[in-house]
XYZ file of C-alpha atoms in Angstrom:
775
model
C -47.946 6.400 -2.774
C -44.276 5.822 -1.913
C -41.849 3.215 -3.171
C -42.752 -0.418 -2.540
C -40.245 -2.289 -0.374
C -37.928 -4.838 -2.014
C -38.363 -8.196 -0.295
C -35.302 -10.447 -0.049
C -37.426 -13.506 -0.920
C -38.226 -11.867 -4.273
C -34.545 -12.016 -5.142
C -34.909 -15.782 -5.614
C -38.046 -15.473 -7.740
C -36.729 -12.494 -9.732
C -40.234 -11.805 -11.014
C -41.160 -8.985 -13.458
C -42.954 -7.147 -10.625
C -39.772 -7.378 -8.549
C -37.763 -5.936 -11.414
C -40.292 -3.070 -11.806
C -40.033 -2.227 -8.108
C -36.248 -2.308 -8.379
C -36.339 0.079 -11.373
C -38.520 2.471 -9.374
C -35.897 2.530 -6.605
C -33.122 3.095 -9.149
C -35.071 5.964 -10.780
C -35.521 7.641 -7.376
C -31.792 7.456 -6.676
C -31.059 8.908 -10.123
C -33.465 11.777 -9.415
C -31.697 12.402 -6.094
C -28.364 12.406 -7.908
C -29.568 15.040 -10.408
C -31.038 17.118 -7.571
C -27.731 17.187 -5.676
C -25.796 18.110 -8.829
C -28.214 20.980 -9.579
C -28.146 22.126 -5.968
C -24.350 22.123 -6.006
C -24.352 24.265 -9.126
C -26.861 26.732 -7.631
C -24.853 26.838 -4.390
C -21.704 27.798 -6.266
C -23.636 30.530 -8.092
C -24.935 31.763 -4.715
C -21.390 31.885 -3.342
C -20.172 33.783 -6.396
C -23.024 36.303 -6.157
C -22.451 36.740 -2.416
C -18.736 37.275 -2.968
C -19.539 39.935 -5.567
C -21.885 41.587 -3.054
C -19.157 41.446 -0.401
C -16.658 43.054 -2.783
C -19.144 45.817 -3.623
C -19.930 46.389 0.070
C -16.244 46.580 0.958
C -15.633 49.042 -1.879
C -18.565 51.110 -0.627
C -17.161 50.975 2.932
C -13.732 51.993 1.642
C -15.226 55.014 -0.143
C -17.011 56.013 3.065
C -13.886 55.594 5.158
C -11.647 57.603 2.835
C -13.911 60.651 2.592
C -13.544 63.415 5.159
C -15.702 66.520 5.555
C -13.961 69.874 5.422
C -15.370 72.577 7.689
C -15.433 76.368 7.635
C -13.315 78.042 10.279
C -10.411 76.924 12.451
C -12.253 74.472 14.716
C -15.310 72.225 14.940
C -17.965 71.815 17.594
C -18.341 68.496 19.393
C -21.368 67.741 17.206
C -19.388 68.459 14.029
C -16.519 66.267 15.215
C -18.931 63.376 15.749
C -20.523 63.905 12.328
C -17.052 64.079 10.779
C -16.218 60.681 12.281
C -19.561 59.140 11.292
C -18.478 57.993 7.825
C -15.586 56.055 9.359
C -18.047 54.489 11.822
C -20.356 53.500 8.952
C -17.398 52.016 7.073
C -16.328 50.064 10.165
C -19.870 48.742 10.599
C -19.987 47.491 6.994
C -16.540 45.886 7.299
C -17.626 44.022 10.429
C -20.753 42.880 8.620
C -18.716 41.602 5.670
C -16.427 39.659 7.995
C -19.496 37.796 9.236
C -20.592 37.232 5.639
C -17.221 35.641 4.815
C -17.698 33.245 7.710
C -21.152 32.373 6.351
C -19.691 31.715 2.863
C -17.064 29.409 4.312
C -19.781 27.545 6.225
C -21.898 27.150 3.084
C -19.034 25.375 1.340
C -17.983 23.263 4.299
C -21.374 22.392 5.748
C -23.578 22.110 2.658
C -21.830 21.642 -0.672
C -19.000 19.320 0.354
C -21.168 16.888 2.416
C -23.805 16.662 -0.345
C -21.182 16.083 -3.025
C -19.546 13.443 -0.847
C -22.913 11.645 -0.401
C -23.564 11.810 -4.143
C -20.196 10.376 -5.084
C -19.756 7.800 -2.336
C -23.316 6.555 -1.792
C -25.142 7.167 -5.051
C -21.971 6.372 -6.998
C -21.624 3.090 -5.118
C -25.238 2.245 -5.928
C -24.513 2.785 -9.627
C -21.521 0.482 -9.466
C -23.607 -2.172 -7.677
C -26.259 -1.849 -10.367
C -23.733 -2.397 -13.152
C -22.364 -5.412 -11.343
C -25.859 -6.815 -10.749
C -26.828 -6.366 -14.399
C -23.607 -8.089 -15.485
C -24.226 -11.042 -13.156
C -27.841 -11.250 -14.368
C -26.694 -11.454 -17.981
C -24.053 -14.039 -17.137
C -26.390 -16.229 -15.097
C -29.293 -16.288 -17.552
C -26.959 -16.837 -20.518
C -25.399 -19.859 -18.766
C -28.831 -21.134 -17.784
C -30.093 -20.957 -21.356
C -26.941 -22.645 -22.600
C -27.413 -25.587 -20.169
C -31.093 -25.894 -20.980
C -30.270 -26.070 -24.671
C -27.869 -29.017 -24.171
C -28.967 -32.311 -25.713
C -30.263 -34.961 -23.350
C -28.209 -37.536 -25.280
C -24.967 -36.104 -23.884
C -23.117 -38.095 -21.314
C -24.324 -37.902 -17.777
C -20.940 -36.628 -16.657
C -21.155 -33.609 -18.964
C -24.693 -32.855 -17.913
C -23.785 -33.075 -14.218
C -20.828 -30.715 -14.706
C -23.000 -28.211 -16.581
C -25.694 -28.374 -13.917
C -23.065 -27.881 -11.227
C -21.659 -24.749 -12.958
C -25.116 -23.269 -13.364
C -25.908 -23.927 -9.691
C -22.764 -22.094 -8.610
C -23.661 -19.166 -10.853
C -27.218 -19.185 -9.553
C -26.051 -19.015 -5.936
C -23.660 -16.178 -6.804
C -26.404 -14.296 -8.678
C -28.810 -14.619 -5.738
C -26.120 -13.338 -3.331
C -25.450 -10.323 -5.587
C -29.172 -9.736 -5.889
C -29.581 -9.752 -2.112
C -26.666 -7.319 -1.605
C -27.902 -4.997 -4.341
C -31.414 -4.922 -2.893
C -29.975 -4.218 0.576
C -27.813 -1.411 -0.843
C -30.732 0.199 -2.646
C -32.909 0.294 0.437
C -30.021 1.422 2.638
C -29.313 4.461 0.422
C -33.012 5.250 0.183
C -33.123 5.509 3.977
C -29.760 7.297 4.388
C -30.587 10.055 1.924
C -33.240 11.394 4.318
C -30.666 12.537 6.838
C -27.531 12.643 4.690
C -29.185 15.308 2.465
C -31.215 17.249 5.010
C -28.600 17.456 7.771
C -26.166 19.572 5.644
C -29.076 21.839 4.718
C -29.872 22.332 8.379
C -26.225 23.235 9.008
C -26.380 25.674 6.086
C -29.429 27.435 7.476
C -27.809 27.532 10.901
C -24.898 29.409 9.291
C -27.369 31.796 7.638
C -29.207 32.339 10.930
C -25.883 32.959 12.667
C -24.984 35.596 10.074
C -28.273 37.414 10.513
C -28.008 37.154 14.285
C -24.527 38.658 14.154
C -25.964 41.423 11.965
C -28.647 42.016 14.582
C -26.012 42.145 17.328
C -23.975 44.650 15.283
C -27.107 46.745 14.736
C -27.929 46.624 18.450
C -24.348 47.565 19.236
C -24.651 50.418 16.737
C -27.943 51.670 18.179
C -26.416 53.835 20.926
C -24.070 55.497 18.453
C -26.955 55.982 16.036
C -29.008 57.689 18.738
C -26.252 60.141 19.604
C -25.466 60.795 15.951
C -29.111 61.684 15.315
C -28.849 64.258 18.096
C -25.564 65.586 16.668
C -27.185 65.969 13.251
C -30.257 67.710 14.692
C -28.067 70.087 16.741
C -25.936 70.918 13.709
C -29.022 71.410 11.537
C -30.491 73.902 14.014
C -27.201 75.757 14.309
C -27.074 75.897 10.522
C -30.505 77.536 10.442
C -29.324 80.272 12.787
C -26.034 80.757 10.964
C -27.776 80.909 7.586
C -30.103 83.697 8.705
C -27.114 85.694 9.980
C -25.233 85.192 6.699
C -28.283 86.245 4.687
C -28.667 89.351 6.856
C -25.007 90.250 6.308
C -25.394 89.684 2.582
C -28.392 92.063 2.476
C -26.406 94.750 4.316
C -23.535 94.422 1.871
C -25.920 94.567 -1.114
C -27.455 97.775 0.225
C -24.124 99.472 0.947
C -21.154 97.567 -0.497
C -18.667 100.398 0.067
C -19.388 100.569 3.802
C -18.551 96.893 4.236
C -15.271 96.702 2.367
C -12.608 95.142 4.529
C -9.967 97.850 4.787
C -6.858 97.202 6.821
C -4.527 99.826 8.310
C -1.592 97.659 7.239
C -2.421 96.833 3.629
C -4.754 97.353 0.696
C -5.568 94.817 -1.982
C -7.701 94.418 -5.083
C -7.631 94.206 -8.868
C -5.748 96.746 -11.023
C -5.089 96.792 -14.743
C -1.336 97.149 -15.333
C 0.021 98.660 -18.555
C 2.611 96.439 -20.199
C 4.588 98.222 -22.908
C 5.749 96.347 -26.006
C 8.378 97.147 -28.637
C 7.196 99.307 -31.579
C 4.975 99.000 -33.499
C 2.942 96.831 -31.087
C 2.148 99.588 -28.595
C 0.988 98.397 -25.141
C -1.576 96.147 -23.495
C -3.439 96.199 -20.205
C -3.302 93.077 -18.027
C -5.582 92.496 -15.030
C -3.578 91.687 -11.898
C -4.444 91.159 -8.257
C -2.339 93.609 -6.246
C -1.453 93.815 -2.555
C 0.349 96.813 -1.095
C 1.994 96.488 2.343
C 2.017 100.018 3.771
C 4.796 99.751 6.358
C 7.287 97.946 4.118
C 6.073 99.781 0.972
C 6.129 96.448 -0.848
C 3.833 96.135 -3.857
C 2.951 92.563 -4.904
C 0.955 91.633 -7.992
C 0.008 88.478 -9.842
C -1.940 88.105 -13.089
C -5.200 86.206 -12.884
C -7.657 85.508 -15.690
C -11.138 84.434 -14.595
C -12.032 83.402 -18.139
C -9.333 80.750 -18.442
C -10.476 78.665 -15.502
C -8.631 80.778 -12.946
C -5.183 80.642 -14.492
C -2.600 82.357 -12.300
C 0.621 83.920 -13.579
C 4.003 84.409 -11.971
C 3.977 86.760 -8.945
C 5.916 90.046 -9.158
C 7.106 92.302 -6.365
C 8.802 95.692 -6.012
C 9.339 98.478 -3.472
C 7.230 101.570 -4.099
C 8.930 104.963 -4.141
C 5.992 107.208 -5.013
C 2.481 107.254 -6.410
C 1.068 109.954 -8.680
C -2.370 110.452 -10.123
C -2.310 110.287 -13.912
C -4.593 112.814 -15.581
C -6.588 112.413 -18.774
C -4.235 114.806 -20.561
C -1.349 112.358 -20.453
C -3.258 109.122 -21.078
C -6.522 108.183 -22.710
C -7.695 106.149 -19.718
C -9.607 106.981 -16.536
C -8.721 106.156 -12.934
C -4.977 105.788 -13.655
C -1.969 106.023 -11.310
C 1.767 106.150 -11.928
C 3.912 104.062 -9.597
C 7.614 104.822 -9.316
C 9.725 101.794 -8.379
C 12.452 102.332 -5.761
C 14.522 99.182 -6.358
C 14.523 99.662 -10.144
C 15.563 103.293 -10.818
C 13.779 104.943 -13.729
C 10.996 102.331 -13.925
C 7.464 103.785 -13.979
C 4.465 101.455 -13.859
C 1.048 102.727 -14.944
C -1.998 101.076 -13.356
C -5.734 101.604 -13.788
C -8.221 101.255 -10.937
C -11.712 99.862 -11.490
C -13.570 102.934 -10.165
C -12.791 106.457 -9.027
C -13.488 105.406 -5.451
C -10.974 102.571 -5.813
C -8.387 104.999 -7.188
C -8.860 107.271 -4.167
C -8.407 104.386 -1.752
C -5.220 103.227 -3.516
C -3.964 106.821 -3.453
C -4.686 107.128 0.261
C -2.962 103.832 1.039
C 0.158 104.436 -1.057
C 0.441 108.193 -0.375
C -0.477 108.031 3.278
C -1.827 111.596 3.259
C -5.548 110.914 3.670
C -6.953 109.211 6.811
C -8.327 105.724 6.376
C -12.110 105.780 6.374
C -13.434 104.007 9.439
C -16.615 102.030 8.899
C -19.571 101.001 10.987
C -21.939 102.367 13.618
C -23.005 100.861 16.876
C -26.294 99.087 17.130
C -27.488 101.548 19.742
C -27.035 104.558 17.461
C -28.800 102.855 14.588
C -31.774 102.193 16.825
C -31.700 105.593 18.520
C -31.056 104.044 21.960
C -28.347 105.317 24.303
C -27.685 102.213 26.428
C -24.943 102.120 29.054
C -23.811 100.031 32.015
C -25.142 102.531 34.544
C -27.802 102.655 37.228
C -30.556 102.779 34.608
C -29.199 99.728 32.802
C -28.899 97.630 35.962
C -32.394 98.710 37.011
C -33.803 97.628 33.644
C -32.092 94.249 33.930
C -33.282 93.593 37.485
C -36.819 94.726 36.648
C -37.074 92.397 33.639
C -35.535 89.428 35.465
C -37.871 89.894 38.429
C -40.911 89.964 36.114
C -39.822 86.841 34.228
C -39.070 84.828 37.368
C -42.249 85.858 39.176
C -44.840 85.422 36.423
C -43.328 83.860 33.299
C -40.591 81.379 34.197
C -42.626 78.443 32.790
C -43.774 80.103 29.543
C -42.914 77.926 26.553
C -40.216 79.336 24.301
C -39.122 81.884 26.919
C -36.594 84.305 25.302
C -37.132 82.417 22.058
C -40.524 83.901 21.184
C -40.249 87.677 20.818
C -42.737 90.466 21.237
C -44.191 93.002 18.803
C -41.384 95.343 17.795
C -43.252 98.587 18.465
C -44.250 97.553 22.016
C -40.730 96.332 22.756
C -39.226 99.683 21.747
C -41.842 101.521 23.765
C -41.033 99.486 26.908
C -37.288 99.968 26.424
C -37.848 103.711 26.137
C -39.818 103.783 29.400
C -37.289 101.628 31.294
C -34.333 103.714 30.075
C -35.902 107.082 30.846
C -33.948 108.464 33.802
C -37.094 110.175 35.103
C -39.444 107.178 35.046
C -37.275 104.023 35.202
C -37.650 103.669 38.986
C -41.438 103.969 38.871
C -42.079 100.898 36.699
C -42.537 97.512 38.415
C -42.960 94.861 35.704
C -43.410 91.987 38.150
C -46.521 93.609 39.648
C -48.116 94.684 36.366
C -49.763 92.609 33.639
C -49.688 95.497 31.173
C -46.563 94.098 29.564
C -46.626 90.440 28.499
C -43.587 88.257 29.163
C -42.402 88.021 25.562
C -42.277 91.842 25.411
C -40.304 91.936 28.679
C -37.772 89.321 27.514
C -37.397 91.093 24.166
C -36.793 94.406 25.975
C -34.018 92.796 28.040
C -32.325 91.440 24.901
C -32.834 94.786 23.130
C -31.024 96.587 25.925
C -28.081 94.160 25.795
C -27.827 94.514 22.007
C -27.953 98.314 22.286
C -24.847 98.621 24.465
C -21.948 100.458 22.766
C -20.116 97.137 22.724
C -21.196 93.609 23.714
C -21.270 92.775 27.394
C -18.321 90.390 26.923
C -16.408 93.093 24.939
C -14.870 93.135 21.481
C -11.385 92.927 22.978
C -11.957 89.540 24.651
C -14.146 88.058 21.906
C -11.434 85.937 20.283
C -10.066 84.874 23.667
C -13.510 83.607 24.751
C -13.933 81.693 21.482
C -10.627 79.787 21.834
C -11.618 77.654 24.887
C -14.906 76.702 23.223
C -12.889 75.103 20.426
C -10.758 72.892 22.681
C -11.701 69.304 23.492
C -11.387 69.126 27.291
C -14.463 70.234 29.293
C -12.467 71.032 32.436
C -10.032 73.248 30.557
C -12.923 75.092 28.906
C -14.452 75.988 32.270
C -11.112 77.052 33.767
C -10.192 79.207 30.784
C -13.576 80.959 30.653
C -13.447 81.444 34.439
C -10.116 83.207 33.965
C -11.397 85.378 31.093
C -14.545 86.469 32.943
C -12.314 88.148 35.507
C -10.565 90.082 32.750
C -13.887 91.811 31.990
C -14.549 95.267 33.458
C -16.194 95.032 36.867
C -19.621 96.302 35.717
C -19.619 93.945 32.741
C -18.779 90.981 34.994
C -21.431 91.976 37.559
C -24.176 92.222 34.926
C -23.049 89.033 33.212
C -23.244 87.187 36.539
C -26.810 88.410 37.116
C -27.831 87.232 33.649
C -26.223 83.786 34.040
C -27.853 83.200 37.421
C -31.209 84.102 35.885
C -30.667 81.870 32.845
C -29.762 78.975 35.143
C -33.169 79.444 36.818
C -34.821 79.476 33.398
C -33.105 76.242 32.338
C -34.084 74.607 35.643
C -37.697 74.918 34.459
C -36.994 73.549 30.991
C -39.596 70.820 31.509
C -42.270 73.494 31.161
C -40.615 76.257 29.118
C -38.621 73.970 26.763
C -35.568 76.220 27.170
C -32.589 74.010 27.943
C -29.099 75.355 28.501
C -28.300 74.715 24.843
C -31.375 76.610 23.675
C -30.484 79.586 25.863
C -26.966 79.470 24.419
C -28.420 79.772 20.930
C -30.466 82.851 21.960
C -27.890 84.682 24.084
C -24.674 83.751 22.290
C -24.905 86.508 19.632
C -26.461 88.918 22.186
C -23.686 88.776 24.774
C -20.673 88.433 22.485
C -19.995 89.307 18.859
C -16.972 90.312 16.770
C -16.300 93.932 15.902
C -16.282 93.174 12.178
C -19.191 91.432 10.458
C -17.801 88.687 8.209
C -18.833 85.200 7.120
C -15.898 83.801 9.128
C -17.255 85.521 12.244
C -20.723 84.099 11.617
C -19.184 80.607 11.418
C -18.108 81.143 15.042
C -21.716 81.584 16.211
C -21.809 77.949 17.290
C -18.829 78.552 19.588
C -20.460 81.660 21.066
C -23.362 79.405 22.039
C -20.986 76.955 23.732
C -19.372 79.771 25.762
C -22.782 80.882 27.043
C -23.728 77.276 27.857
C -20.562 76.912 29.942
C -21.299 80.176 31.761
C -24.841 79.037 32.603
C -23.892 75.531 33.744
C -20.953 76.750 35.853
C -22.231 80.166 36.976
C -21.833 79.359 40.681
C -18.148 78.493 40.282
C -17.304 81.194 37.744
C -19.036 84.174 39.405
C -18.756 82.919 42.986
C -15.017 83.466 43.311
C -11.991 84.590 41.328
C -9.928 81.887 39.591
C -7.052 80.376 41.569
C -3.466 81.264 40.764
C -2.822 78.004 38.870
C -4.779 79.289 35.870
C -2.836 82.189 34.390
C -3.708 82.010 30.689
C -6.599 80.596 28.727
C -6.182 77.084 27.431
C -4.739 76.775 23.945
C -6.769 75.296 21.154
C -6.287 71.542 21.241
C -5.280 69.853 18.029
C -6.564 66.488 19.111
C -10.056 65.515 18.125
C -12.246 63.190 20.172
C -13.472 59.922 18.841
C -17.022 59.402 17.606
C -19.639 58.727 20.325
C -18.983 55.333 21.983
C -21.338 52.382 21.719
C -22.856 50.684 24.723
C -20.833 47.518 24.193
C -17.483 49.319 24.212
C -16.185 49.576 27.748
C -14.167 52.728 27.171
C -12.375 54.642 29.891
C -12.748 57.935 28.018
C -16.198 58.907 26.845
C -17.421 61.532 24.434
C -19.339 64.481 25.851
C -23.052 64.100 25.620
C -24.467 66.159 22.749
C -26.195 69.364 23.680
C -29.938 69.641 23.277
C -31.337 71.956 20.657
C -34.772 73.527 20.954
C -37.474 71.962 18.832
C -41.021 73.070 19.639
C -42.513 70.160 17.686
C -41.524 67.653 20.364
C -41.672 67.692 24.166
C -38.645 68.124 26.363
C -36.712 65.386 28.097
C -36.831 65.501 31.861
C -33.198 64.432 32.173
C -32.084 67.833 30.866
C -33.952 69.591 33.673
C -32.312 68.688 36.999
C -35.031 70.328 39.069
C -38.042 69.156 37.123
C -40.423 66.291 37.835
C -39.881 63.237 35.658
C -42.713 62.013 33.480
C -42.871 58.662 31.731
C -44.540 60.179 28.705
C -42.090 62.994 27.957
C -39.515 62.920 25.203
C -36.173 64.646 25.619
C -35.064 67.616 23.628
C -31.766 65.843 23.330
C -33.816 63.115 21.707
C -34.959 65.639 19.146
C -36.323 63.055 16.762
C -39.303 60.810 17.269
C -37.305 57.599 17.078
C -35.594 58.240 20.393
C -38.408 56.696 22.380
C -37.828 53.403 20.635
C -34.042 53.386 20.386
C -33.245 54.377 23.960
C -32.447 51.709 26.529
C -35.952 51.837 27.980
C -37.612 51.640 24.586
C -41.074 50.442 23.762
C -41.348 47.246 21.782
C -44.450 48.261 19.934
C -42.451 49.907 17.162
C -44.931 52.746 16.692
C -43.491 56.270 16.915
C -44.891 58.661 19.500
C -47.518 61.101 18.363
C -46.082 64.519 17.521
C -46.875 67.267 19.984
C -48.617 70.309 18.575
C -46.500 73.430 18.100
C -47.720 75.936 20.669
C -46.039 78.937 19.049
C -47.437 81.275 16.437
C -46.415 84.529 14.832
C -49.828 86.131 14.628
C -50.493 89.814 15.101
C -47.072 91.042 14.029
C -45.158 88.918 16.558
C -41.614 88.183 15.516
C -39.474 85.077 15.978
C -35.733 85.187 16.698
C -33.553 83.729 13.963
C -32.547 80.977 16.324
C -36.116 79.887 16.873
C -36.259 78.368 13.415
C -36.210 74.653 14.188
C -36.279 71.851 11.690
C -38.015 68.620 12.573
C -36.766 66.775 9.527
C -35.929 63.239 10.595
C -33.625 60.579 9.184
C -35.912 57.632 8.434
C -33.302 55.013 7.657
C -31.640 55.461 11.041
C -34.885 54.426 12.713
C -35.130 51.083 10.945
C -34.149 49.183 14.049
C -36.666 50.841 16.279
C -39.197 48.040 15.827
C -36.741 45.276 16.607
C -37.201 43.592 19.952
C -33.915 42.612 21.636
C -33.540 39.002 22.608
C -31.942 39.828 25.941
C -32.807 42.713 28.259
C -30.341 45.550 28.802
C -29.365 46.627 32.339
C -31.981 49.354 32.117
C -34.761 46.927 31.219
C -35.705 46.603 34.880
C -36.769 50.243 34.804
C -38.605 50.146 31.500
C -41.949 51.932 31.562
C -43.489 48.762 30.148
C -42.638 46.984 33.353
C -44.880 49.283 35.385
C -48.585 49.908 35.511
C -49.414 52.596 32.977
C -52.033 53.982 35.321
C -49.468 54.734 37.998
C -47.858 58.137 38.166
C -44.249 58.781 37.144
C -43.337 59.123 40.826
C -43.655 55.360 41.348
C -40.052 54.267 40.711
C -38.169 51.094 41.668
C -34.789 51.789 43.291
C -31.910 49.321 43.015
C -28.225 49.032 43.855
C -25.457 48.740 41.288
C -21.728 48.082 41.358
C -19.082 49.759 39.167
C -17.177 47.284 36.989
C -15.043 50.028 35.401
C -13.635 53.270 36.745
C -14.980 56.535 35.342
C -13.916 60.202 35.403
C -16.814 62.662 35.119
C -16.714 64.915 32.082
C -19.732 66.986 33.042
C -21.125 68.495 36.227
C -24.144 66.208 36.119
C -22.039 63.004 35.991
C -20.464 60.982 38.816
C -16.795 60.005 39.097
C -16.144 56.593 40.638
C -13.522 53.820 41.009
C -13.969 50.117 40.258
C -16.157 48.463 42.904
C -18.080 51.590 43.916
C -21.621 50.809 45.142
C -24.433 53.072 43.943
C -27.664 53.543 45.887
C -31.147 54.425 44.590
C -30.298 53.613 40.964
C -33.064 54.456 38.490
C -33.320 54.772 34.730
C -32.448 58.065 33.065
C -34.256 59.689 30.196
C -30.870 60.150 28.539
C -30.027 57.149 26.306
C -27.241 54.995 27.705
C -27.302 56.500 31.223
C -28.649 55.707 34.694
C -29.161 57.964 37.701
C -27.844 56.997 41.103
C -26.396 58.196 44.401
C -22.737 57.816 45.490
C -21.370 59.280 48.742
C -24.495 61.419 49.121
C -24.241 62.919 45.626
C -26.739 62.061 42.921
C -25.790 62.126 39.243
C -25.572 60.298 35.927
C -23.841 56.911 35.534
C -22.929 55.327 32.154
C -25.058 52.208 31.862
C -22.240 50.084 30.417
C -19.953 50.772 33.403
C -22.051 49.036 36.092
C -23.802 45.792 36.945
C -26.871 45.511 39.110
C -26.762 43.812 42.527
């Protein structure tokens, strides 16, 4: 039961029951006072703890922002550039979140603690003061009353009348104070209901605002997160291919280390032990030094280096060599020794000791110049016993294989990725390269040879050429454009370089690129996007003359070159470059920003990340311009399962799509290319927002698959018009360029996150979703 009301009429009676009810009201106000004081204390502790959290978060963000990944080589791929910028993006996200937290902390103080403290001091404090005053008046009144009642009746009437008059005045004053005090008590009891709860409501509104802002930041971050997942998956797959190449090189070097030593016609370098003579009777000592001899200048440089002292390096020394003589065992009790005569210090002879006899011979050859430098390496074709050339037989083999693939295997999953049995591949290559029988074999009309054997034979032929189809000489020149940041300049530079190739090389390369474009056009069925074909054919069509780890690090750029050739084969092989392009583009020093978010209306946009083959998921229709779109497919660019929920036309159910079975196997001795190793490892924390339902629909929501009947086919599409609110310059052949105000027809959703498809001036292409508004 609640508090009993205090009746004003009871103030005149001032009964014990009235006093008990009054005490109950006073006890309730005291309890409220203690509650507010405790709440104020807890609120301050909450603010302190939140500030400590904010400081820790900002320190964490600072650590993220200050770190920068170093990379191997002289340039990064677009995916690596985005990954490199990701830590700064994470730091920026946390800083934005902490700014919202600071606003929430300010609101807690202003909207909760200060109003409650004000109510406690002004209202409850006033009630306490009224109580003290009431108790004082009560004491005064009843003391005076008792004093009057104790007066003798024998006193004069005048004295008694005066005493009665004083008591009456005090009684009236006491009743007035009693009425005001009762009114005050009940007033505060009623006011506390809203004076206490209203600040709490404001506090929770501030908390809700903070979490809503966090949700908005997360939604804003979603597009970047999606692209970063693709960048990570692409880089992971490229790493798998690079790692297998590095391991293969390491095995070759282990088997024959001498054949893989990096000898240069201009210099020789390595460790030598140098004899340092001391005054008698100390004799001499031998000090290990790293030596470099420059043959043309005859300059000999050396610097001491001790591996056992943490890599301590001494002062470098240099001299001009006059002559080098082998030191025999008769003159010194050491093996592998040489005597070096110094030209710029007459009379000075330096004795050095090589590590092995073979090393001594190489130093002798380099410094004496009498023995020819041993040239290393054999061509792939000789190792395999295949004499491949760019002749009639070679072109016939290529045309025969291409015809077979396009007529009966263009939709086979993993085309060019899954390889045939080695023995059958070599047998087919032998038949197709036999000058007597090559014209009699028609692979397109015969089922004797399965498609994976045919595709492996084609790649085997290309690898068996005396040098790669794109030549050793132009290898570095082709790599340079792939490292620059402007797509247009890449295409122009590679177009120019293609026409520096020998005519037969260019003709065969054009045939291959046209064929690979046909393969990628069927990527919906065969899962081989342009990027996947780049991974397969990059090392096949171009490779450096010398096998090194640095060269293997450029594999990713070989893939990009092949991707550009496939995507632009009509332009590149259709006509020679115009006169305005005279030299390949130089490597750009500027690096693009991280992938933009949907909410950032940027005029310059990052290239879309390239898809990487992953047989554990289905392919996205948006990567296949000639394929039929299907509402149930998942893009290879969206190479992780979360893409279906984080894209603009996501499902709100929050459940990830069921993984597609891997259709490939390596049974019966079948081999897999190194590049076919595909990791499906996901990044779980990035998918945390996939179950969140946005409060407002995105521009693509009108095309969401949830808005259509699931029983209808994917061909049932709603077409709409849209208007450009920002100008855009296309950075890719599949995109549209447009000015502000351009009107797009037949606009539909795209399977690529953050993009729409529409028609402008008769041309259909991709449109960034955050650049348009629907009409």
